[in-house]
Coordinates of N, CA and C in Angstrom, one line a residue:
M1 N -64.2 29.3 26.5 CA -64.6 29.5 27.8 C -63.4 29.4 28.5
A2 N -63.1 30.3 29.7 CA -62.1 30.5 30.3 C -61.6 29.2 31.2
G3 N -62.6 28.5 31.7 CA -62.2 27.3 32.5 C -61.8 26.2 31.9
A4 N -61.9 26.1 30.5 CA -61.8 24.8 29.9 C -60.1 24.6 29.9
Q5 N -59.8 23.4 30.1 CA -58.3 22.7 30.3 C -58.1 21.9 29.1
W6 N -56.9 22.1 28.4 CA -56.3 21.2 27.3 C -56.3 19.8 28.1
Q7 N -56.9 19.0 27.4 CA -56.8 17.4 27.8 C -56.3 16.4 26.8
G8 N -55.8 17.1 25.7 CA -55.4 16.3 24.4 C -56.3 15.7 23.8
P9 N -55.9 15.0 22.7 CA -57.1 14.5 21.7 C -57.5 13.2 22.5
P10 N -58.6 12.8 22.0 CA -59.3 11.8 22.6 C -58.6 10.4 22.2
S11 N -58.8 9.4 23.0 CA -58.0 8.1 22.7 C -59.0 7.5 21.7
P12 N -58.6 6.4 20.9 CA -59.4 5.8 20.0 C -60.5 5.1 20.7
S13 N -60.5 4.7 21.8 CA -61.6 4.1 22.4 C -62.7 5.2 22.9
Q14 N -62.1 6.3 23.2 CA -63.0 7.4 23.6 C -63.8 7.8 22.2
T15 N -63.0 7.9 21.3 CA -63.8 8.3 20.0 C -64.8 7.2 19.4
R16 N -64.5 5.9 19.8 CA -65.5 5.1 19.3 C -66.8 5.0 20.3
S17 N -66.4 5.0 21.6 CA -67.7 5.1 22.5 C -68.4 6.2 22.4
A18 N -67.7 7.4 22.0 CA -68.5 8.8 22.1 C -69.6 8.5 20.7
S19 N -69.3 7.8 19.8 CA -69.9 7.6 18.5 C -71.2 6.7 18.6
R20 N -71.1 5.9 19.8 CA -72.2 4.9 20.0 C -73.0 5.3 21.3
G21 N -74.4 5.2 21.2 CA -75.4 5.5 22.3 C -75.8 4.2 22.8
R22 N -76.1 4.0 24.0 CA -76.7 2.7 24.7 C -78.0 2.9 24.2
P23 N -78.6 1.5 24.1 CA -80.1 1.4 23.6 C -80.9 2.3 24.5
G24 N -81.8 3.0 24.0 CA -82.8 3.7 24.7 C -82.3 5.1 25.3
H25 N -80.9 5.2 25.0 CA -80.0 6.6 25.3 C -79.7 7.2 24.2
P26 N -79.6 8.6 24.2 CA -79.1 9.4 23.0 C -77.6 9.2 22.9
P27 N -76.8 9.0 21.7 CA -75.5 9.0 21.8 C -74.7 9.9 22.7
A28 N -73.6 9.3 23.4 CA -72.7 10.2 24.2 C -72.3 11.4 23.5
T29 N -72.1 12.5 24.2 CA -71.5 13.8 23.4 C -70.1 13.4 23.1
P30 N -69.5 13.6 21.9 CA -68.2 13.2 21.5 C -67.4 14.4 22.1
R31 N -66.0 14.1 22.4 CA -65.2 15.0 22.9 C -65.0 16.0 21.8
A32 N -64.7 17.2 22.1 CA -64.6 18.4 21.2 C -63.5 18.2 20.1
V33 N -62.5 17.6 20.5 CA -61.4 17.7 19.5 C -61.6 16.4 18.7
A34 N -61.7 16.8 17.5 CA -62.0 15.6 16.4 C -60.8 14.7 16.3
H35 N -61.0 13.6 15.8 CA -59.9 12.6 15.5 C -58.7 13.3 14.7
P36 N -57.5 12.9 15.0 CA -56.5 13.9 14.2 C -56.6 13.5 12.8
Q37 N -57.0 12.4 12.3 CA -57.0 12.4 10.9 C -58.3 12.9 10.2
H38 N -59.1 13.5 11.1 CA -60.5 14.2 10.4 C -59.8 15.3 9.6
P39 N -60.4 15.6 8.7 CA -60.0 16.8 7.8 C -60.4 18.2 8.3
H40 N -61.3 18.2 9.4 CA -61.8 19.3 10.0 C -61.3 19.7 11.3
S41 N -60.3 18.7 11.9 CA -59.8 18.9 13.0 C -58.9 19.9 13.3
L42 N -58.7 20.6 14.5 CA -57.8 21.6 14.6 C -56.4 21.3 15.0
D43 N -56.2 19.7 15.2 CA -55.2 19.1 15.6 C -53.8 19.4 14.4
R44 N -54.2 19.1 13.2 CA -53.4 19.1 12.2 C -52.7 20.6 12.1
P45 N -53.7 21.7 11.9 CA -53.2 23.1 11.7 C -52.2 23.4 13.1
R46 N -52.9 22.8 14.4 CA -52.2 23.3 15.6 C -50.5 22.5 15.6
R47 N -50.5 21.3 15.1 CA -49.2 20.8 15.0 C -48.3 21.3 14.1
L48 N -48.8 21.5 12.9 CA -47.9 22.3 11.8 C -47.4 23.4 12.2
Q49 N -48.3 24.4 12.9 CA -48.0 25.6 13.4 C -46.8 25.6 14.3
A50 N -47.1 24.4 15.3 CA -46.1 24.3 16.3 C -44.8 23.9 15.8
E51 N -44.9 23.0 14.8 CA -43.4 22.8 14.0 C -42.9 23.8 13.4
F52 N -43.6 24.7 12.7 CA -43.1 26.0 12.0 C -42.5 26.8 13.0
V53 N -43.1 27.2 14.1 CA -42.4 27.8 15.1 C -41.2 27.3 15.8
A54 N -41.2 25.9 16.1 CA -40.0 25.2 16.6 C -38.9 25.3 15.6
E55 N -39.1 25.1 14.2 CA -38.1 25.0 13.4 C -37.5 26.4 13.3
R56 N -38.0 27.6 13.5 CA -37.6 28.8 13.4 C -37.1 29.3 14.8
G57 N -37.1 28.7 15.9 CA -37.0 29.1 17.3 C -37.6 30.3 17.6
W58 N -38.8 30.4 17.3 CA -39.7 31.3 17.5 C -40.5 31.3 19.0
G59 N -40.5 30.1 19.6 CA -41.3 29.9 20.8 C -41.1 31.0 21.7
Q60 N -39.9 31.6 21.8 CA -39.8 32.5 22.8 C -40.6 33.9 22.6
F61 N -41.1 34.0 21.3 CA -41.9 35.2 21.0 C -43.4 34.8 21.1
H62 N -43.7 33.5 21.1 CA -45.2 33.2 21.1 C -45.6 32.9 22.6
Q63 N -45.5 33.9 23.3 CA -46.1 33.8 24.7 C -47.6 34.3 24.5
P64 N -48.4 34.0 25.5 CA -50.0 34.5 25.2 C -50.2 36.0 25.0
R65 N -49.4 36.9 25.5 CA -49.6 38.2 25.4 C -49.3 38.6 23.8
N66 N -48.1 38.1 23.2 CA -47.6 38.5 22.1 C -48.7 37.7 21.0
L67 N -49.1 36.6 21.4 CA -50.0 35.9 20.4 C -51.3 36.8 20.2
L68 N -51.7 37.2 21.4 CA -53.2 37.9 21.5 C -52.8 39.2 20.6
L69 N -51.7 39.9 20.9 CA -51.5 41.1 20.1 C -51.3 40.8 18.4
A70 N -50.7 39.8 18.1 CA -50.7 39.4 16.8 C -52.1 39.1 16.2
L71 N -52.8 38.5 17.1 CA -54.2 38.0 16.6 C -55.0 39.3 16.3
V72 N -54.8 40.3 17.2 CA -55.7 41.5 17.1 C -55.3 42.1 15.8
G73 N -54.1 42.2 15.6 CA -53.5 42.9 14.4 C -53.9 42.2 12.9
E74 N -54.2 41.0 13.0 CA -54.6 40.0 11.9 C -56.2 40.4 11.7
V75 N -56.9 40.4 12.9 CA -58.4 40.7 12.7 C -58.3 42.1 12.3
G76 N -57.5 43.0 12.4 CA -57.5 44.5 11.8 C -57.2 44.2 10.4
E77 N -56.3 43.4 10.1 CA -56.2 43.2 8.5 C -57.4 42.7 7.8
V78 N -58.3 41.6 8.4 CA -59.6 41.3 7.9 C -60.3 42.4 7.9
A79 N -60.4 43.3 8.8 CA -61.4 44.5 8.9 C -60.9 45.4 7.7
E80 N -59.8 45.5 7.5 CA -59.4 46.6 6.4 C -60.0 46.0 4.9
L81 N -60.0 44.9 4.7 CA -60.7 44.2 3.5 C -62.2 44.7 3.2
F82 N -62.7 44.8 4.5 CA -64.2 45.1 4.4 C -64.2 46.6 4.5
Q83 N -63.3 47.4 4.9 CA -63.6 48.7 5.5 C -64.5 49.6 4.5
W84 N -64.1 49.7 3.4 CA -64.6 50.7 2.3 C -65.6 50.0 1.5
R85 N -66.0 49.0 1.7 CA -67.0 48.1 0.9 C -68.5 48.7 1.1
A86 N -69.2 48.8 0.2 CA -70.5 49.1 0.1 C -71.3 48.0 0.7
E87 N -72.3 48.3 1.2 CA -73.2 47.1 2.1 C -73.4 45.9 1.0
P88 N -73.8 46.0 0.0 CA -74.1 44.9 -1.0 C -72.8 44.0 -1.2
E89 N -71.7 44.5 -1.2 CA -70.5 43.7 -1.4 C -70.1 43.0 0.0
A90 N -70.6 43.4 1.0 CA -70.1 42.7 2.4 C -71.3 41.6 2.7
R91 N -72.1 41.4 1.8 CA -73.2 40.4 2.2 C -72.6 39.1 2.1
A92 N -73.3 37.9 2.7 CA -72.8 36.5 2.6 C -72.6 36.1 1.2
G93 N -71.6 35.4 1.0 CA -71.2 35.2 -0.3 C -70.2 36.1 -1.1
L94 N -70.2 37.2 -0.6 CA -69.4 38.4 -1.1 C -69.5 38.7 -2.4
P95 N -70.6 39.0 -3.0 CA -70.8 39.2 -4.2 C -69.9 40.4 -4.9
G96 N -69.4 40.4 -6.0 CA -68.4 41.4 -6.5 C -67.1 41.4 -6.2
W97 N -66.7 40.3 -5.2 CA -65.3 40.2 -4.8 C -64.6 39.3 -5.8
A98 N -63.2 40.0 -6.3 CA -62.6 39.4 -7.4 C -61.9 38.1 -6.8
P99 N -61.5 37.1 -7.5 CA -60.7 35.9 -7.1 C -59.4 36.3 -6.1
G100 N -58.8 37.5 -6.4 CA -57.6 38.0 -5.8 C -58.1 38.6 -4.5
E101 N -59.2 39.1 -4.3 CA -59.6 39.6 -2.9 C -60.1 38.6 -2.1
R102 N -60.7 37.5 -2.6 CA -61.2 36.3 -1.9 C -59.7 35.7 -1.3
A103 N -58.8 35.6 -2.3 CA -57.6 34.9 -1.7 C -57.0 35.6 -0.5
A104 N -56.9 37.0 -0.7 CA -56.3 37.7 0.4 C -57.1 37.7 1.6
L105 N -58.5 37.5 1.4 CA -59.4 37.3 2.8 C -59.1 35.9 3.1
A106 N -58.9 35.0 2.5 CA -58.6 33.7 3.1 C -57.3 33.6 3.6
E107 N -56.4 34.3 3.1 CA -54.9 34.4 3.8 C -55.0 35.2 5.3
E108 N -55.8 36.1 5.4 CA -56.1 36.7 6.5 C -56.9 36.1 7.5
L109 N -57.8 35.4 7.1 CA -58.7 34.7 8.0 C -57.8 33.4 8.6
S110 N -56.9 33.1 7.7 CA -56.2 31.9 8.2 C -55.1 32.3 9.1
D111 N -54.5 33.4 8.9 CA -53.7 34.2 10.0 C -54.3 34.2 11.3
V112 N -55.6 34.8 11.3 CA -56.5 34.7 12.4 C -56.6 33.4 13.2
L113 N -57.0 32.3 12.5 CA -57.2 31.1 12.9 C -56.0 30.5 13.5
L114 N -54.8 30.5 12.9 CA -53.5 30.1 13.5 C -53.2 30.8 14.6
Y115 N -53.2 32.2 14.7 CA -52.9 32.8 15.9 C -53.9 32.3 17.1
L116 N -55.2 32.3 16.7 CA -56.1 32.0 17.8 C -55.8 30.5 18.3
V117 N -55.4 29.4 17.3 CA -55.3 28.2 17.8 C -53.9 28.2 18.7
S118 N -52.9 28.8 18.3 CA -51.5 29.0 19.1 C -51.8 29.6 20.4
L119 N -52.6 30.7 20.5 CA -53.0 31.3 21.9 C -53.7 30.5 22.6
A120 N -54.7 29.7 22.1 CA -55.3 28.6 22.8 C -54.3 27.6 23.4
Q121 N -53.5 27.1 22.5 CA -52.5 26.2 23.0 C -51.6 26.5 24.0
Q122 N -51.3 27.7 23.9 CA -50.4 28.3 25.1 C -51.0 28.6 26.2
C123 N -52.4 29.0 26.3 CA -53.2 29.2 27.5 C -53.9 27.7 27.9
R124 N -53.2 26.7 27.1 CA -54.0 25.2 27.7 C -55.3 25.2 27.6
V125 N -56.1 26.0 26.7 CA -57.5 25.9 26.2 C -57.9 25.0 25.2
D126 N -58.7 24.0 25.6 CA -59.1 23.0 24.3 C -60.1 23.8 23.7
L127 N -59.7 24.4 22.7 CA -60.6 25.3 21.9 C -61.8 24.7 21.4
P128 N -61.7 23.5 20.5 CA -62.9 23.1 20.0 C -63.7 22.6 21.4
R129 N -63.4 22.1 22.4 CA -64.4 21.8 23.5 C -64.9 23.1 24.0
A130 N -64.2 24.1 24.2 CA -64.5 25.4 24.8 C -65.6 25.8 23.9
A131 N -65.5 25.9 22.7 CA -66.6 26.5 21.6 C -67.7 25.6 21.6
L132 N -67.8 24.3 21.8 CA -68.8 23.5 21.9 C -69.7 23.9 23.2
R133 N -68.8 24.1 24.3 CA -69.6 24.4 25.7 C -70.2 25.8 25.5
K134 N -69.6 26.8 24.7 CA -70.0 27.9 24.6 C -71.4 27.9 23.8
L135 N -71.5 27.1 22.7 CA -72.5 26.8 21.9 C -73.8 26.4 22.7
E136 N -73.6 25.6 23.7 CA -74.5 24.9 24.4 C -75.0 26.2 25.7
R137 N -74.1 27.0 26.1 CA -74.5 28.0 26.9 C -75.3 29.0 26.1
N138 N -74.9 29.3 24.9 CA -75.8 30.3 24.1 C -77.1 29.6 23.9
R139 N -77.1 28.4 23.7 CA -78.5 27.8 23.4 C -79.4 28.2 24.7
A140 N -78.8 28.0 25.9 CA -79.6 28.2 27.0 C -80.0 29.7 27.2
R141 N -79.0 30.5 26.9 CA -79.1 32.0 27.0 C -80.2 32.6 26.1
Y142 N -80.2 32.1 24.8 CA -80.9 32.7 23.8 C -82.0 31.4 23.3
P143 N -82.9 31.4 24.1 CA -84.1 30.4 23.6 C -84.6 30.7 22.3
A144 N -84.6 29.6 21.3 CA -85.1 29.9 20.0 C -86.5 30.5 20.0
D145 N -87.3 30.2 20.8 CA -88.8 30.5 20.6 C -88.9 31.8 21.3
R146 N -87.8 32.4 22.0 CA -88.1 33.8 22.4 C -87.0 34.6 21.9
A147 N -85.8 34.3 21.3 CA -84.9 35.1 20.7 C -84.9 35.3 19.0
H148 N -85.9 34.5 18.5 CA -85.9 34.5 17.2 C -86.3 35.8 16.5
G149 N -85.2 36.3 15.8 CA -85.5 37.5 14.9 C -85.0 38.6 15.8
S150 N -84.5 38.6 17.1 CA -84.3 39.5 18.0 C -82.5 39.5 18.1
A151 N -82.2 41.0 18.2 CA -80.8 41.2 18.4 C -80.4 41.6 19.8
R152 N -81.5 41.2 20.7 CA -81.4 41.8 22.1 C -80.1 40.9 22.9
K153 N -79.6 41.5 23.9 CA -78.7 40.8 24.5 C -79.3 39.8 25.4
Y154 N -78.6 38.6 25.8 CA -79.1 37.5 26.6 C -79.7 37.8 27.9
T155 N -79.4 38.9 28.6 CA -80.0 39.2 29.7 C -81.5 39.6 29.7
H156 N -82.0 39.7 28.3 CA -83.3 40.1 28.0 C -84.2 38.9 28.1
Y157 N -83.6 37.6 28.1 CA -84.3 36.4 28.1 C -84.3 35.9 29.4
Q158 N -83.6 36.4 30.5 CA -83.6 35.8 31.7 C -84.8 35.8 32.5
A159 N -84.9 35.3 33.5 CA -86.1 35.2 34.4 C -86.6 36.7 34.6
G160 N -87.8 36.9 34.5 CA -88.5 38.3 34.8 C -88.5 39.1 33.6
A161 N -87.7 39.0 32.7 CA -87.7 39.8 31.5 C -88.9 39.3 30.6
T162 N -89.4 40.4 29.8 CA -90.5 39.9 29.0 C -90.5 40.2 27.5
D163 N -91.0 39.5 26.8 CA -90.9 40.0 25.1 C -92.3 40.3 24.9
A164 N -93.1 40.5 25.6 CA -94.6 40.9 25.3 C -94.6 42.4 24.3
P165 N -93.7 43.4 24.6 CA -93.7 44.4 23.9 C -93.2 44.2 22.4
R166 N -92.5 43.2 22.4 CA -92.1 42.9 21.0 C -93.1 42.1 20.3
R167 N -93.7 41.2 21.0 CA -94.9 40.5 20.3 C -96.1 41.4 19.9
A168 N -96.1 42.5 20.6 CA -97.1 43.5 20.4 C -96.9 44.6 19.1
G169 N -95.5 44.4 18.8 CA -95.1 45.3 17.6 C -94.2 46.3 18.0
A170 N -94.0 46.6 19.4 CA -93.3 47.6 19.9 C -91.7 47.5 19.7
T171 N -90.9 48.7 19.4 CA -89.7 48.6 19.3 C -88.9 49.4 20.2
D172 N -87.8 49.4 20.4 CA -87.0 50.5 21.2 C -85.8 51.1 20.5
A173 N -85.3 52.1 21.1 CA -84.3 52.9 20.3 C -82.8 52.0 20.2
C174 N -82.5 51.0 21.0 CA -81.3 50.4 21.0 C -81.7 49.0 20.0
C175 N -82.7 48.7 19.8 CA -83.0 47.5 19.1 C -84.2 47.5 18.2
P176 N -84.1 48.6 17.2 CA -85.2 48.9 16.2 C -85.5 47.4 15.5
Q177 N -84.8 46.5 15.2 CA -85.1 45.8 14.2 C -85.5 44.4 14.8
D178 N -85.8 44.5 16.4 CA -86.6 43.3 17.0 C -87.8 42.8 16.2

C-alpha cells in the first residue's frame, strides 16, 4: 500500500496489548510487524540484509530505483525456471521437480524477497502492515459470497454490478471459467 509509513517494530507493551482483547470485545489487531524474535518476522532478514550491504559499502547502489530494477530481474529469473515447464509440472507442489531445481527456485525466491524487503525499507514502507491492509482491502473488494470461483476484477463486484448472468450459467469471452 503506497501510503503506509514505516513505524518500526512494535514495543513489547504494544505486542502484549495487541494479543489481549477486552472482555466482550475481539482482540485488538496486532501491529503488522511481528516480534523480532518470531521466526516468521521480516525484521531479521531486513536487518541481516542491511548489515550485508553496509559491510560491503553497497548502500550507494541500493537506492529505490536500483532495488526495483534488481527485483524485476530476480522475478525474471524465477519466471525462467517455469518458462518451458509443461502445465502438470507447474502445479502446486511442483510435481516432477528435482531437488536441485527446487533449491534453485528457493534461491531465486529468496533474492526476490530480499530485494522486496530492501526496497520497502528504502521507501519507508512497513511491508507487513501494508500487506495486511491490502488483504483487508481485497476482502472488501472481493466478497466471498459473490467472488467465489470467479476470476473477474474487483470492479465487477462494486455497486451496480450484477453476477446474475454467472449464476444463470452464462460466461463471457474474457472470463470463460467464471
